[in-house]
mmCIF file of C-alpha atoms and ligand atoms in Angstrom:
data_model
loop_
_atom_site.group_PDB
_atom_site.id
_atom_site.type_symbol
_atom_site.label_atom_id
_atom_site.label_comp_id
_atom_site.label_asym_id
_atom_site.label_seq_id
_atom_site.Cartn_x
_atom_site.Cartn_y
_atom_site.Cartn_z
ATOM 1 C CA MET A 1 105.717 106.922 121.055
ATOM 2 C CA ILE A 2 103.273 109.757 121.714
ATOM 3 C CA ASN A 3 100.659 109.045 124.367
ATOM 4 C CA PHE A 4 97.441 110.200 122.697
ATOM 5 C CA ARG A 5 95.507 109.498 125.862
ATOM 6 C CA LYS A 6 97.364 112.303 127.580
ATOM 7 C CA ALA A 7 95.188 114.946 125.954
ATOM 8 C CA ARG A 8 93.722 118.173 127.220
ATOM 9 C CA PHE A 9 91.688 120.954 125.715
ATOM 10 C CA VAL A 10 93.674 124.204 125.529
ATOM 11 C CA THR A 11 91.653 126.861 123.748
ATOM 12 C CA SER A 12 89.122 127.701 121.050
ATOM 13 C CA ALA A 13 90.421 130.283 118.628
ATOM 14 C CA PRO A 14 87.879 132.160 116.483
ATOM 15 C CA SER A 15 90.745 133.060 114.154
ATOM 16 C CA LEU A 16 94.498 132.620 113.860
ATOM 17 C CA LYS A 17 95.114 135.731 115.939
ATOM 18 C CA GLU A 18 93.858 133.913 119.011
ATOM 19 C CA LYS A 19 95.880 130.749 118.561
ATOM 20 C CA PRO A 20 98.273 129.710 121.367
ATOM 21 C CA LYS A 21 101.372 131.891 121.329
ATOM 22 C CA ASP A 22 103.982 129.195 121.756
ATOM 23 C CA GLU A 23 105.551 127.522 118.746
ATOM 24 C CA LYS A 24 104.516 124.002 119.637
ATOM 25 C CA PRO A 25 104.030 121.977 116.428
ATOM 26 C CA ALA A 26 100.444 121.532 115.300
ATOM 27 C CA VAL A 27 98.540 119.013 113.187
ATOM 28 C CA LEU A 28 95.267 120.102 111.635
ATOM 29 C CA PHE A 29 92.228 117.872 111.212
ATOM 30 C CA ILE A 30 90.132 119.057 108.334
ATOM 31 C CA GLY A 31 87.230 117.867 106.203
ATOM 32 C CA ARG A 32 83.644 118.458 105.241
ATOM 33 C CA SER A 33 81.248 119.220 108.030
ATOM 34 C CA ASN A 34 79.890 116.039 109.628
ATOM 35 C CA VAL A 35 82.645 113.843 108.140
ATOM 36 C CA GLY A 36 83.655 112.815 111.678
ATOM 37 C CA LYS A 37 86.619 115.012 112.692
ATOM 38 C CA SER A 38 85.592 115.549 116.297
ATOM 39 C CA THR A 39 84.579 111.909 116.690
ATOM 40 C CA LEU A 40 87.982 110.795 115.387
ATOM 41 C CA ILE A 41 89.771 113.013 117.896
ATOM 42 C CA ASN A 42 87.704 111.511 120.704
ATOM 43 C CA THR A 43 88.526 107.982 119.535
ATOM 44 C CA LEU A 44 92.258 108.733 119.225
ATOM 45 C CA THR A 45 92.452 110.254 122.687
ATOM 46 C CA GLY A 46 89.996 107.877 124.352
ATOM 47 C CA GLN A 47 88.269 110.932 125.802
ATOM 48 C CA LYS A 48 85.196 112.972 124.993
ATOM 49 C CA ILE A 49 87.148 116.184 124.526
ATOM 50 C CA ALA A 50 85.938 117.296 121.083
ATOM 51 C CA PHE A 51 82.227 117.910 120.680
ATOM 52 C CA SER A 52 80.598 115.832 118.005
ATOM 53 C CA SER A 53 77.049 116.139 116.789
ATOM 54 C CA LYS A 54 74.592 114.673 114.300
ATOM 55 C CA LYS A 55 74.027 118.207 113.052
ATOM 56 C CA ALA A 56 76.605 119.583 110.618
ATOM 57 C CA GLY A 57 78.500 122.677 111.670
ATOM 58 C CA LYS A 58 79.080 121.788 115.320
ATOM 59 C CA THR A 59 82.715 122.884 115.399
ATOM 60 C CA LYS A 60 82.848 126.615 114.781
ATOM 61 C CA MET A 61 86.341 127.553 115.862
ATOM 62 C CA LEU A 62 89.855 126.171 115.739
ATOM 63 C CA ASN A 63 89.957 123.989 118.836
ATOM 64 C CA TYR A 64 93.418 123.287 120.226
ATOM 65 C CA PHE A 65 94.149 120.100 122.138
ATOM 66 C CA ASP A 66 97.518 119.469 123.714
ATOM 67 C CA ILE A 67 98.650 115.889 123.137
ATOM 68 C CA ASP A 68 101.258 114.515 125.514
ATOM 69 C CA ASP A 69 102.914 117.964 125.748
ATOM 70 C CA ARG A 70 104.281 117.183 122.283
ATOM 71 C CA PHE A 71 101.985 118.896 119.803
ATOM 72 C CA TYR A 72 98.643 120.600 119.244
ATOM 73 C CA LEU A 73 95.964 118.629 117.550
ATOM 74 C CA VAL A 74 93.667 121.193 115.972
ATOM 75 C CA ASP A 75 90.013 120.448 115.283
ATOM 76 C CA ALA A 76 88.906 122.773 112.488
ATOM 77 C CA PRO A 77 85.350 123.683 111.543
ATOM 78 C CA GLY A 78 84.130 121.708 108.561
ATOM 79 C CA TYR A 79 83.677 123.205 105.144
ATOM 80 C CA GLY A 80 80.379 122.938 103.329
ATOM 81 C CA SER A 81 78.215 123.523 106.396
ATOM 82 C CA THR A 82 75.458 126.110 106.467
ATOM 83 C CA ILE A 83 77.213 128.453 108.887
ATOM 84 C CA TYR A 84 80.064 128.754 106.439
ATOM 85 C CA ALA A 85 77.707 128.970 103.509
ATOM 86 C CA ASN A 86 76.506 132.148 105.223
ATOM 87 C CA ILE A 87 79.949 133.542 105.875
ATOM 88 C CA SER A 88 81.017 132.420 102.377
ATOM 89 C CA THR A 89 83.183 129.569 101.311
ATOM 90 C CA ILE A 90 85.746 132.075 100.107
ATOM 91 C CA ASN A 91 86.387 133.455 103.601
ATOM 92 C CA PHE A 92 86.695 129.950 104.960
ATOM 93 C CA ALA A 93 89.174 129.030 102.255
ATOM 94 C CA LYS A 94 91.144 132.218 103.019
ATOM 95 C CA MET A 95 91.258 131.432 106.705
ATOM 96 C CA MET A 96 92.479 127.922 105.982
ATOM 97 C CA GLU A 97 94.978 129.158 103.453
ATOM 98 C CA SER A 98 96.744 131.384 105.942
ATOM 99 C CA TYR A 99 96.544 128.612 108.512
ATOM 100 C CA VAL A 100 98.055 126.019 106.236
ATOM 101 C CA LYS A 101 101.050 128.303 105.691
ATOM 102 C CA GLU A 102 101.770 128.668 109.424
ATOM 103 C CA ARG A 103 105.304 127.634 110.252
ATOM 104 C CA SER A 104 104.220 125.628 113.289
ATOM 105 C CA LEU A 105 101.761 123.576 111.225
ATOM 106 C CA LYS A 106 103.574 120.303 110.605
ATOM 107 C CA GLY A 107 100.908 118.192 108.983
ATOM 108 C CA ILE A 108 97.326 117.951 107.838
ATOM 109 C CA VAL A 109 94.899 115.086 108.266
ATOM 110 C CA LEU A 110 92.169 115.269 105.630
ATOM 111 C CA LEU A 111 89.062 113.254 106.429
ATOM 112 C CA LEU A 112 86.896 112.045 103.576
ATOM 113 C CA ASP A 113 83.591 110.201 103.483
ATOM 114 C CA LEU A 114 83.798 108.002 100.396
ATOM 115 C CA ARG A 115 80.357 106.446 100.748
ATOM 116 C CA HIS A 116 79.424 108.916 98.007
ATOM 117 C CA GLU A 117 81.150 110.607 95.103
ATOM 118 C CA LEU A 118 83.167 113.647 96.281
ATOM 119 C CA GLY A 119 81.628 117.109 95.996
ATOM 120 C CA GLU A 120 83.173 119.969 94.055
ATOM 121 C CA ASP A 121 84.383 121.582 97.270
ATOM 122 C CA ASP A 122 86.023 118.327 98.418
ATOM 123 C CA VAL A 123 87.913 118.028 95.153
ATOM 124 C CA ALA A 124 88.993 121.668 95.235
ATOM 125 C CA PHE A 125 90.189 121.337 98.826
ATOM 126 C CA LEU A 126 91.924 118.056 98.140
ATOM 127 C CA ASN A 127 93.862 119.497 95.224
ATOM 128 C CA TYR A 128 94.751 122.591 97.178
ATOM 129 C CA LEU A 129 96.057 120.572 100.128
ATOM 130 C CA LYS A 130 98.057 118.215 97.915
ATOM 131 C CA ASN A 131 100.017 121.215 96.676
ATOM 132 C CA CYS A 132 100.329 123.195 99.887
ATOM 133 C CA GLY A 133 103.738 121.822 100.796
ATOM 134 C CA LYS A 134 102.763 120.228 104.111
ATOM 135 C CA PRO A 135 102.605 116.483 104.784
ATOM 136 C CA LEU A 136 99.082 115.301 104.045
ATOM 137 C CA LEU A 137 97.520 112.222 105.620
ATOM 138 C CA TYR A 138 94.149 110.789 104.651
ATOM 139 C CA VAL A 139 91.488 109.110 106.737
ATOM 140 C CA ILE A 140 88.395 107.605 105.121
ATOM 141 C CA THR A 141 85.668 107.766 107.764
ATOM 142 C CA LYS A 142 82.526 105.753 108.454
ATOM 143 C CA CYS A 143 83.838 102.530 106.899
ATOM 144 C CA ASP A 144 81.868 100.676 109.579
ATOM 145 C CA GLN A 145 78.784 101.759 107.644
ATOM 146 C CA MET A 146 80.034 100.241 104.393
ATOM 147 C CA ASN A 147 79.517 96.726 103.101
ATOM 148 C CA GLN A 148 82.084 94.902 100.979
ATOM 149 C CA SER A 149 80.904 96.442 97.726
ATOM 150 C CA SER A 150 80.703 100.018 99.031
ATOM 151 C CA LEU A 151 84.144 99.565 100.589
ATOM 152 C CA SER A 152 85.486 98.510 97.172
ATOM 153 C CA ALA A 153 83.739 101.511 95.614
ATOM 154 C CA ALA A 154 85.378 103.759 98.231
ATOM 155 C CA LYS A 155 88.785 102.320 97.367
ATOM 156 C CA ARG A 156 88.138 102.978 93.679
ATOM 157 C CA LEU A 157 87.201 106.580 94.472
ATOM 158 C CA ALA A 158 90.380 107.006 96.510
ATOM 159 C CA GLY A 159 92.359 105.817 93.485
ATOM 160 C CA LYS A 160 90.449 108.094 91.134
ATOM 161 C CA TYR A 161 91.288 111.185 93.193
ATOM 162 C CA GLY A 162 94.879 110.275 93.980
ATOM 163 C CA VAL A 163 94.181 109.821 97.685
ATOM 164 C CA LEU A 164 97.418 108.058 98.549
ATOM 165 C CA ASP A 165 97.580 105.277 101.110
ATOM 166 C CA PRO A 166 94.547 106.319 103.170
ATOM 167 C CA ILE A 167 93.689 104.925 106.567
ATOM 168 C CA TYR A 168 90.224 103.358 106.574
ATOM 169 C CA SER A 169 88.483 104.217 109.828
ATOM 170 C CA PHE A 170 85.924 101.814 111.214
ATOM 171 C CA GLY A 171 85.320 104.135 114.135
ATOM 172 C CA ASP A 172 87.513 102.106 116.500
ATOM 173 C CA LEU A 173 90.994 102.670 117.822
ATOM 174 C CA LYS A 174 92.388 99.571 116.115
ATOM 175 C CA SER A 175 91.744 100.870 112.593
ATOM 176 C CA LEU A 176 93.231 104.240 113.604
ATOM 177 C CA GLU A 177 96.386 102.847 115.183
ATOM 178 C CA PRO A 178 98.580 103.540 112.082
ATOM 179 C CA LEU A 179 97.516 107.199 112.156
ATOM 180 C CA LYS A 180 99.364 107.782 115.432
ATOM 181 C CA GLY A 181 102.731 106.774 114.010
ATOM 182 C CA ARG A 182 102.164 108.759 110.826
ATOM 183 C CA ILE A 183 101.300 111.877 112.830
ATOM 184 C CA GLU A 184 104.418 111.426 114.944
ATOM 185 C CA LYS A 185 106.543 111.279 111.789
ATOM 186 C CA CYS A 186 105.229 114.705 110.724
ATOM 187 C CA LEU A 187 106.406 116.444 113.899
HETATM 188 N N1 GTP B 201 79.149 105.109 112.016
HETATM 189 C C1 GTP B 201 80.019 106.078 112.194
HETATM 190 N N2 GTP B 201 79.569 107.301 112.509
HETATM 191 C C2 GTP B 201 80.474 108.287 112.678
HETATM 192 C C3 GTP B 201 81.875 108.070 112.501
HETATM 193 N N3 GTP B 201 82.514 109.245 112.696
HETATM 194 C C4 GTP B 201 81.557 110.145 112.994
HETATM 195 N N4 GTP B 201 80.322 109.600 112.984
HETATM 196 C C5 GTP B 201 79.036 110.297 113.243
HETATM 197 O O1 GTP B 201 78.925 111.386 112.328
HETATM 198 C C6 GTP B 201 78.348 112.540 112.954
HETATM 199 C C7 GTP B 201 79.256 113.756 112.811
HETATM 200 O O2 GTP B 201 80.449 113.549 113.527
HETATM 201 P P1 GTP B 201 81.362 114.783 114.037
HETATM 202 O O3 GTP B 201 82.559 114.143 114.633
HETATM 203 O O4 GTP B 201 80.593 115.735 114.864
HETATM 204 O O5 GTP B 201 81.730 115.494 112.650
HETATM 205 P P2 GTP B 201 82.651 116.790 112.395
HETATM 206 O O6 GTP B 201 83.434 116.484 111.167
HETATM 207 O O7 GTP B 201 83.416 117.144 113.622
HETATM 208 O O8 GTP B 201 81.562 117.888 112.057
HETATM 209 P P3 GTP B 201 81.670 119.518 112.192
HETATM 210 O O9 GTP B 201 82.092 119.839 113.584
HETATM 211 O O10 GTP B 201 80.292 119.948 111.845
HETATM 212 O O11 GTP B 201 82.643 119.977 111.148
HETATM 213 C C8 GTP B 201 78.076 112.128 114.410
HETATM 214 O O12 GTP B 201 76.722 111.734 114.504
HETATM 215 C C9 GTP B 201 79.011 110.947 114.629
HETATM 216 O O13 GTP B 201 78.536 110.054 115.606
HETATM 217 C C10 GTP B 201 82.319 106.731 112.137
HETATM 218 O O14 GTP B 201 83.511 106.427 111.927
HETATM 219 N N5 GTP B 201 81.337 105.794 112.014
HETATM 220 MG MG1 MG B 202 83.447 118.872 114.717
#
């Protein structure tokens, strides 16, 4: 079993060229800006190693964290934030496309906030990732902010978009426990 608490920050890569040179397997965390990627990484590792913020667009580079000397957990910048609106969604998609094809990338964790209907960019990304050939895991974030009826609505939305067997995150380690085993299986 991987020890997620044995985590350390390795590097921030502005692009793929700057990623760590070794071929250690990597798992990418991706999702709309502000969906809770950095927060999830902090919860999983029990450390404040990824910077989270109320303001969208906090994570601007690919941040590499070494987990238990076993794999790199990569915190990606979110799509749909204003900084990327400036650079253009197309460039972001291109960057992610080449990243997703990387041989060392063993799995992708897509985070979705299903308190609302998905945006066009979420749906496009979701469909792209489903067909990219890499194992895809889903985490529905911010479930602690849902009541019974919005949780049911979220589950309906997951069904509507073919989001298979998602993990519902209530922001605590207990709800995320199954994610650890699923990540390990990807490696
Ligand atoms: N209630 C609740 N709030 C959360 C949860 N996850 C994240 N948040 C809050 O949502 C905001 C954004 O979280 P981040 O982790 O910075 O989001 P991000 O996806 O890394 O955002 P970018 O770096 O901009 O792409 C912060 O204010 C977090 O405290 C959750 O599970 N529950
Ligand atoms: Mg972030």
